[in-house]
GROMACS .gro file of C-alpha atoms in nm:
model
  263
    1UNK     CA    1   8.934  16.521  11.886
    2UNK     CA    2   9.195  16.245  11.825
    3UNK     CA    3   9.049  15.882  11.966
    4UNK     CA    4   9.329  15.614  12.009
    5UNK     CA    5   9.317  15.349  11.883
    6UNK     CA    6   9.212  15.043  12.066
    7UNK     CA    7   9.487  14.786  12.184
    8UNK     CA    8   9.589  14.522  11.864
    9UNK     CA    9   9.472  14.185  11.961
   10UNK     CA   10   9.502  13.886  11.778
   11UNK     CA   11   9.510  13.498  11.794
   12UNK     CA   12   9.750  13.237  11.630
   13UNK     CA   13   9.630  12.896  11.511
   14UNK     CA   14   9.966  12.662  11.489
   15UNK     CA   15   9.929  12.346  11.215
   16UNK     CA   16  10.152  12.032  11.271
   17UNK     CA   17  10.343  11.980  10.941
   18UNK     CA   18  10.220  11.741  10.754
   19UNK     CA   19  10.432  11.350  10.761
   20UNK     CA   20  10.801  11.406  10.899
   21UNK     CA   21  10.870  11.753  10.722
   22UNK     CA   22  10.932  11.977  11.021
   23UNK     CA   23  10.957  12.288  10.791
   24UNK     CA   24  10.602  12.264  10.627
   25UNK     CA   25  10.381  12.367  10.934
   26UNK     CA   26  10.158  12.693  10.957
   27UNK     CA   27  10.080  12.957  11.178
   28UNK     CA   28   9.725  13.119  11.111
   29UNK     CA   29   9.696  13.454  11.220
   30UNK     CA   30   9.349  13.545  11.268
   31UNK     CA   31   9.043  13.738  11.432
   32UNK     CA   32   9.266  14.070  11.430
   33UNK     CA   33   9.107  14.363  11.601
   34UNK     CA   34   9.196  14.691  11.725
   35UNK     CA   35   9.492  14.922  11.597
   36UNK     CA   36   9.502  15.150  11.256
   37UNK     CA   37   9.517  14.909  11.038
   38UNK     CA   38   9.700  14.846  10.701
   39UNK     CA   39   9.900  14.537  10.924
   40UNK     CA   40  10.203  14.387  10.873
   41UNK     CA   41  10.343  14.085  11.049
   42UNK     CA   42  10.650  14.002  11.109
   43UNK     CA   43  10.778  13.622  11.234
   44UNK     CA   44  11.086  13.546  11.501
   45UNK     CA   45  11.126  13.917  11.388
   46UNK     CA   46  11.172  13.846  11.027
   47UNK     CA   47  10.975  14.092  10.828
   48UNK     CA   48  10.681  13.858  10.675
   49UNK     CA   49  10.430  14.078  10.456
   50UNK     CA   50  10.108  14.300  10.464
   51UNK     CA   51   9.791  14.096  10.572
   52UNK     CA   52   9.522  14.217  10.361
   53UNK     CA   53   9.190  14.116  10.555
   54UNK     CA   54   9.155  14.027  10.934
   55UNK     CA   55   9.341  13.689  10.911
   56UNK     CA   56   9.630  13.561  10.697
   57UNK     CA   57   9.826  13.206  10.717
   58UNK     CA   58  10.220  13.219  10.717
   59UNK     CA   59  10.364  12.905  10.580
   60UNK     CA   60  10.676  12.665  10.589
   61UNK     CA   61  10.659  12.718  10.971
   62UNK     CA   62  10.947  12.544  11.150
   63UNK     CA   63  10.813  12.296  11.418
   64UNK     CA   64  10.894  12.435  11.790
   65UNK     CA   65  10.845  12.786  11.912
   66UNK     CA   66  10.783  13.103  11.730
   67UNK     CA   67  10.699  13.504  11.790
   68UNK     CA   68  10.473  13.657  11.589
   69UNK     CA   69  10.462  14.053  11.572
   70UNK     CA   70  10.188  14.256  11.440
   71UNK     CA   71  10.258  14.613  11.350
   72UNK     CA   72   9.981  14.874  11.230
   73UNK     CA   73   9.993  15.160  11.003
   74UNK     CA   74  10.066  15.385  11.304
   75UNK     CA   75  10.364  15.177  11.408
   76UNK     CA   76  10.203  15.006  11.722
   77UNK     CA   77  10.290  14.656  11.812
   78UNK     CA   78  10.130  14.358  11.948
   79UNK     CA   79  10.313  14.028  12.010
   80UNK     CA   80  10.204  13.638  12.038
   81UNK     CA   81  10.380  13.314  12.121
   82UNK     CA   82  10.271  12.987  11.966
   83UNK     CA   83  10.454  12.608  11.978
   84UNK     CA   84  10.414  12.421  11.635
   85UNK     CA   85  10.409  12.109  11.716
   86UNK     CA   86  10.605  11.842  11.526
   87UNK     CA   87  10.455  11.582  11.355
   88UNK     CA   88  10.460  11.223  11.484
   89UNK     CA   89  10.634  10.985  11.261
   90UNK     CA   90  10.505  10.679  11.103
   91UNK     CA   91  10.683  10.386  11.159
   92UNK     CA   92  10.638  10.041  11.007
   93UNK     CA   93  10.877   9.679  11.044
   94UNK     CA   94  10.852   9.357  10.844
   95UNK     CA   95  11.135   9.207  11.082
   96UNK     CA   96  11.447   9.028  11.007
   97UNK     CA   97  11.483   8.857  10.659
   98UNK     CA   98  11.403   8.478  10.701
   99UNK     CA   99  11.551   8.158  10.534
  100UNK     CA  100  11.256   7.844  10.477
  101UNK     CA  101  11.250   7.545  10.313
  102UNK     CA  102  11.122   7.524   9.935
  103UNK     CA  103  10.756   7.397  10.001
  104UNK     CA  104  10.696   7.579  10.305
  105UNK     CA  105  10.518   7.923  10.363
  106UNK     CA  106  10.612   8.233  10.610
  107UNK     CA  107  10.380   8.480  10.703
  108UNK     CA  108  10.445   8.812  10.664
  109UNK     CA  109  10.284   9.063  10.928
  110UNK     CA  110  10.382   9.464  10.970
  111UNK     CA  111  10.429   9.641  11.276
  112UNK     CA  112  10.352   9.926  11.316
  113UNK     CA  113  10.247  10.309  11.465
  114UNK     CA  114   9.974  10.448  11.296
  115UNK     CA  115   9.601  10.397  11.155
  116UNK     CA  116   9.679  10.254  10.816
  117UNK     CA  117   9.525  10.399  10.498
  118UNK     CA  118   9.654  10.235  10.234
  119UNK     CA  119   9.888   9.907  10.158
  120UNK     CA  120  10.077   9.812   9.839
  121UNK     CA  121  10.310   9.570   9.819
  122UNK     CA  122  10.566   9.567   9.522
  123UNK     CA  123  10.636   9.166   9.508
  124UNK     CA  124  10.387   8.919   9.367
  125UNK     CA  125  10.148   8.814   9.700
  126UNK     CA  126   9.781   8.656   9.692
  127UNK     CA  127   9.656   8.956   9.878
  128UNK     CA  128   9.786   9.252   9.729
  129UNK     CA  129   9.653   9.508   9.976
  130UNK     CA  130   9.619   9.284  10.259
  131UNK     CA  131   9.838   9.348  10.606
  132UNK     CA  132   9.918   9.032  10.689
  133UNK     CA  133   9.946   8.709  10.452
  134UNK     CA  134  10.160   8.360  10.387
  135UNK     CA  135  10.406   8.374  10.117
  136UNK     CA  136  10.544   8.051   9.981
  137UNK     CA  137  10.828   8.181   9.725
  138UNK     CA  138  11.002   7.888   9.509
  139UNK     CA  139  11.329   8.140   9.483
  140UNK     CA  140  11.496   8.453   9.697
  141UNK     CA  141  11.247   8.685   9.710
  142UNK     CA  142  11.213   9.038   9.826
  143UNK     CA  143  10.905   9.195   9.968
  144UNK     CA  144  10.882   9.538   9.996
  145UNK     CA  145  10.549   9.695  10.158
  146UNK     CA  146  10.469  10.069  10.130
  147UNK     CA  147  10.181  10.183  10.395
  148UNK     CA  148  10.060  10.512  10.465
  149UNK     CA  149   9.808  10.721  10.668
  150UNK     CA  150   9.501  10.933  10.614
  151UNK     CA  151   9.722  11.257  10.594
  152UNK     CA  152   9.935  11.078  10.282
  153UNK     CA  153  10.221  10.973  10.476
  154UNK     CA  154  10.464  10.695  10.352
  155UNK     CA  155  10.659  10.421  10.513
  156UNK     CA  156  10.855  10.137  10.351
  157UNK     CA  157  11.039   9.856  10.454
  158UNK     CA  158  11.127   9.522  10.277
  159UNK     CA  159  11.198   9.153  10.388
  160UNK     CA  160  11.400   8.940  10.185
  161UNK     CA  161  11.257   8.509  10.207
  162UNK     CA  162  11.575   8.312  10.155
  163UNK     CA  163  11.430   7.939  10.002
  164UNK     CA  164  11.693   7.634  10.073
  165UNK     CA  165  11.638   7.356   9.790
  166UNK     CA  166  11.755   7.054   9.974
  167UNK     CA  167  11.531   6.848   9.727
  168UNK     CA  168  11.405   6.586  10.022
  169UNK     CA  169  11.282   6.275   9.829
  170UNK     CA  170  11.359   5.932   9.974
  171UNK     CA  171  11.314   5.590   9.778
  172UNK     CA  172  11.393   5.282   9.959
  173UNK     CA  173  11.589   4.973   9.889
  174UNK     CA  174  11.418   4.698  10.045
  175UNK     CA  175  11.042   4.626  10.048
  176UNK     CA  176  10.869   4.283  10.138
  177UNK     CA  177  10.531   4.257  10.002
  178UNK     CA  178  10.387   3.989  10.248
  179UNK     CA  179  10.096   4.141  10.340
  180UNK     CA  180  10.199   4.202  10.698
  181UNK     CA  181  10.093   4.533  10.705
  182UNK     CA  182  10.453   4.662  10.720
  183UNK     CA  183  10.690   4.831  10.394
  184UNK     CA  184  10.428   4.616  10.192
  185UNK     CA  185  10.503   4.889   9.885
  186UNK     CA  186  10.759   5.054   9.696
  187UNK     CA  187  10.667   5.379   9.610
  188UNK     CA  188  10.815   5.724   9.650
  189UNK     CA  189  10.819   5.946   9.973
  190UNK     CA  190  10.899   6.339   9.963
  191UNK     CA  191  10.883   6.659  10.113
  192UNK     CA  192  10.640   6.936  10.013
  193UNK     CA  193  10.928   7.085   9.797
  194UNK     CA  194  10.814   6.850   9.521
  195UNK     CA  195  10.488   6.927   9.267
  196UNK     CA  196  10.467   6.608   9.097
  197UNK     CA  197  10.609   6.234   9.017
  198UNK     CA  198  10.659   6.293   8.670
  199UNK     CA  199  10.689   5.915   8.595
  200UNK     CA  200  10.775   5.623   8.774
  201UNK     CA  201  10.918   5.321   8.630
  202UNK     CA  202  11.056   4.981   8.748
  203UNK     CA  203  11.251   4.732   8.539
  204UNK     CA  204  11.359   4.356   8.597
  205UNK     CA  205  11.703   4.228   8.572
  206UNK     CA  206  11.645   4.194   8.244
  207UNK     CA  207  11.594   4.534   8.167
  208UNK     CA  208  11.218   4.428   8.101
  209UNK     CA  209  10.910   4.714   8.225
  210UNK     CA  210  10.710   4.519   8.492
  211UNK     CA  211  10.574   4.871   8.636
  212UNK     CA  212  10.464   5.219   8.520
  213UNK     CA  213  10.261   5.507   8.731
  214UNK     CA  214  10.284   5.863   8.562
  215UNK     CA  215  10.206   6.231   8.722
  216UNK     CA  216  10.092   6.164   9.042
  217UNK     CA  217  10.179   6.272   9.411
  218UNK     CA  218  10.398   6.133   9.659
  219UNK     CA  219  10.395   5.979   9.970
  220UNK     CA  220  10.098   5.785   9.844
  221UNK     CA  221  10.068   5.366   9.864
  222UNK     CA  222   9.838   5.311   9.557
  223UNK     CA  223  10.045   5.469   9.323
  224UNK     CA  224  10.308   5.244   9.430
  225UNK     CA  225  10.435   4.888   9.307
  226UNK     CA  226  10.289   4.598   9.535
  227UNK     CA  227  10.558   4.323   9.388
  228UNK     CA  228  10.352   4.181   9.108
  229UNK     CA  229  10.344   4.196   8.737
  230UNK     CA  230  10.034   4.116   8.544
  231UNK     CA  231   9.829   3.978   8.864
  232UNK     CA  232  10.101   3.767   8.964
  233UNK     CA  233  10.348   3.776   9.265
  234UNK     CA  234  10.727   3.844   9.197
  235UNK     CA  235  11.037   3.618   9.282
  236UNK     CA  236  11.245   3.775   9.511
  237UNK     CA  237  11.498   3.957   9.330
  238UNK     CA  238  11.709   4.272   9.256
  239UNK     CA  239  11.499   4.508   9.027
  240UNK     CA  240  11.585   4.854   8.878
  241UNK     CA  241  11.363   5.168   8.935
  242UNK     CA  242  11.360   5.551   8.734
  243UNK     CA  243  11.191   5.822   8.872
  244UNK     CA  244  11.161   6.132   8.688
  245UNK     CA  245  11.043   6.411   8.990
  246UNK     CA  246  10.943   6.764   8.940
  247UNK     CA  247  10.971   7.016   9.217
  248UNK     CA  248  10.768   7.348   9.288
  249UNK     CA  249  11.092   7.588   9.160
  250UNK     CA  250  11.032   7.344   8.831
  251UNK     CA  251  11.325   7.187   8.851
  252UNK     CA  252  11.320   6.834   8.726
  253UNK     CA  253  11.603   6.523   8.917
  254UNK     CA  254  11.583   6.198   8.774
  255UNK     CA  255  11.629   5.946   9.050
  256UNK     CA  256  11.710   5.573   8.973
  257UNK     CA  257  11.858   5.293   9.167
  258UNK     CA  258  11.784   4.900   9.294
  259UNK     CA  259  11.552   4.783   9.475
  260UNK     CA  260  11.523   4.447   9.670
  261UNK     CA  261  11.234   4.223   9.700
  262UNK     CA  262  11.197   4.023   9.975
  263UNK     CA  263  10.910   3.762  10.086
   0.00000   0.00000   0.00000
């Protein structure tokens, strides 16, 4: 007595490809039962193989929809639909490039789409494998970040800090040391684009040193000149000044000029 064989039945698994590569997906083609055996398979009716045991996994798998088709040794069919889905792309933005002033700092912050597993970023930063940080470059500089997630997927994208060198120091011309509370000093104001006063130097008409202050920073009273030389209040008078200033891109401006002293 012949016994037919039972109907084929089987189940498909569908596996998002992994990142953005929408030919790398799977179809798993498991818990076979019923028919003759010896199976083959065949995808979107394209002839795929002989699946050895009761499951089998066909691979680069197209995202979208598919038709798998089971045959046994007898030449009975059984058919399945399944939808690969596509995988969702990572995306990531560092925003426009920006233009700041030497001395000043920009903060540099991602957006993006995904749970992040991993940051490098290819440009010197104080937090290497931070998200978000300030940046104070002292030239052009181009930051490029690379992030991806927990399945090994990569995004990049760069910003490029433009740094204006407008070298902001200001000396003045006229002081009157009077003790009135008021432009009492000479000394030397500047922007945060400078690292140092290298020296500071003022001469009389005679060409004669009456004041020195070396390596210091700016915008500071005491390390200016209060009128006097050796305890003793100045004439009013024309004097000379040289100021030797270094800025953070090291870049070194000597700045020299009169001065007037008034009382």
């Amino acid at each position: 007595t012949l016994i037919e064989p039972s109907e084929i039945q089987f189940e498909l698994t569908p596996i998002t490809p992994p990142c953005t590569d929408a030919t790398n997906g799977q179809i798993i083609l498991n818990n076979i039962t019923g028919g003759a055996g010896n199976y083959t398979y065949a995808l979107d009716g394209n002839n795929g193989g002989v699946i050895q045991n009761t499951s089998t996994i066909i691979d680069f798998v197209e995202s979208g929809d598919h038709v798998v088709t089971l045959t046994d040794m007898n030449g009975c069919l059984a058919t399945e639909t399944t939808f690969v889905p596509s995988s969702n792309e990572i995306e990531m933005n560092l925003g426009d490039d920006q233009t700041i002033e030497l001395g000043d700092s920009v903060q540099l912050f991602p957006i993006y789409n995904f749970v992040p597993a991993g940051v490098i970023w290819s440009a010197n930063t104080p937090c290497s494998d931070c998200l978000n940080q300030f940046v104070s470059p002292t030239y052009q500089t181009t930051y490029t970040l690379t992030m991806l997630n927990d399945e090994g997927c990569v995004t990049t994208d760069a910003i490029t800090i433009l740094v204006e060198k407008n070298r902001h120091v200001f000396i003045p011309n006229v002081f009157s040391p009077d003790d009135n509370g008021f432009n009492d000093i000479f000394y030397i104001n500047a922007g945060q684009d400078v690292k140092e006063v290298k020296n500071f130097r003022i001469y009389n008409r005679w060409g004669a040193e009456i004041f020195v202050q070396e390596h210091f920073q700016p915008n500071d009273p005491l390390m200016g000149w209060d009128g006097t030389f050796k305890n003793k209040n100045m004439n009013p008078g024309v004097f000379v000044y040289f100021a030797e200033i270094e800025f953070l891109d090291g870049r070194v401006e000597i700045y020299k000029g009169d001065v007037t002293l008034k009382r």
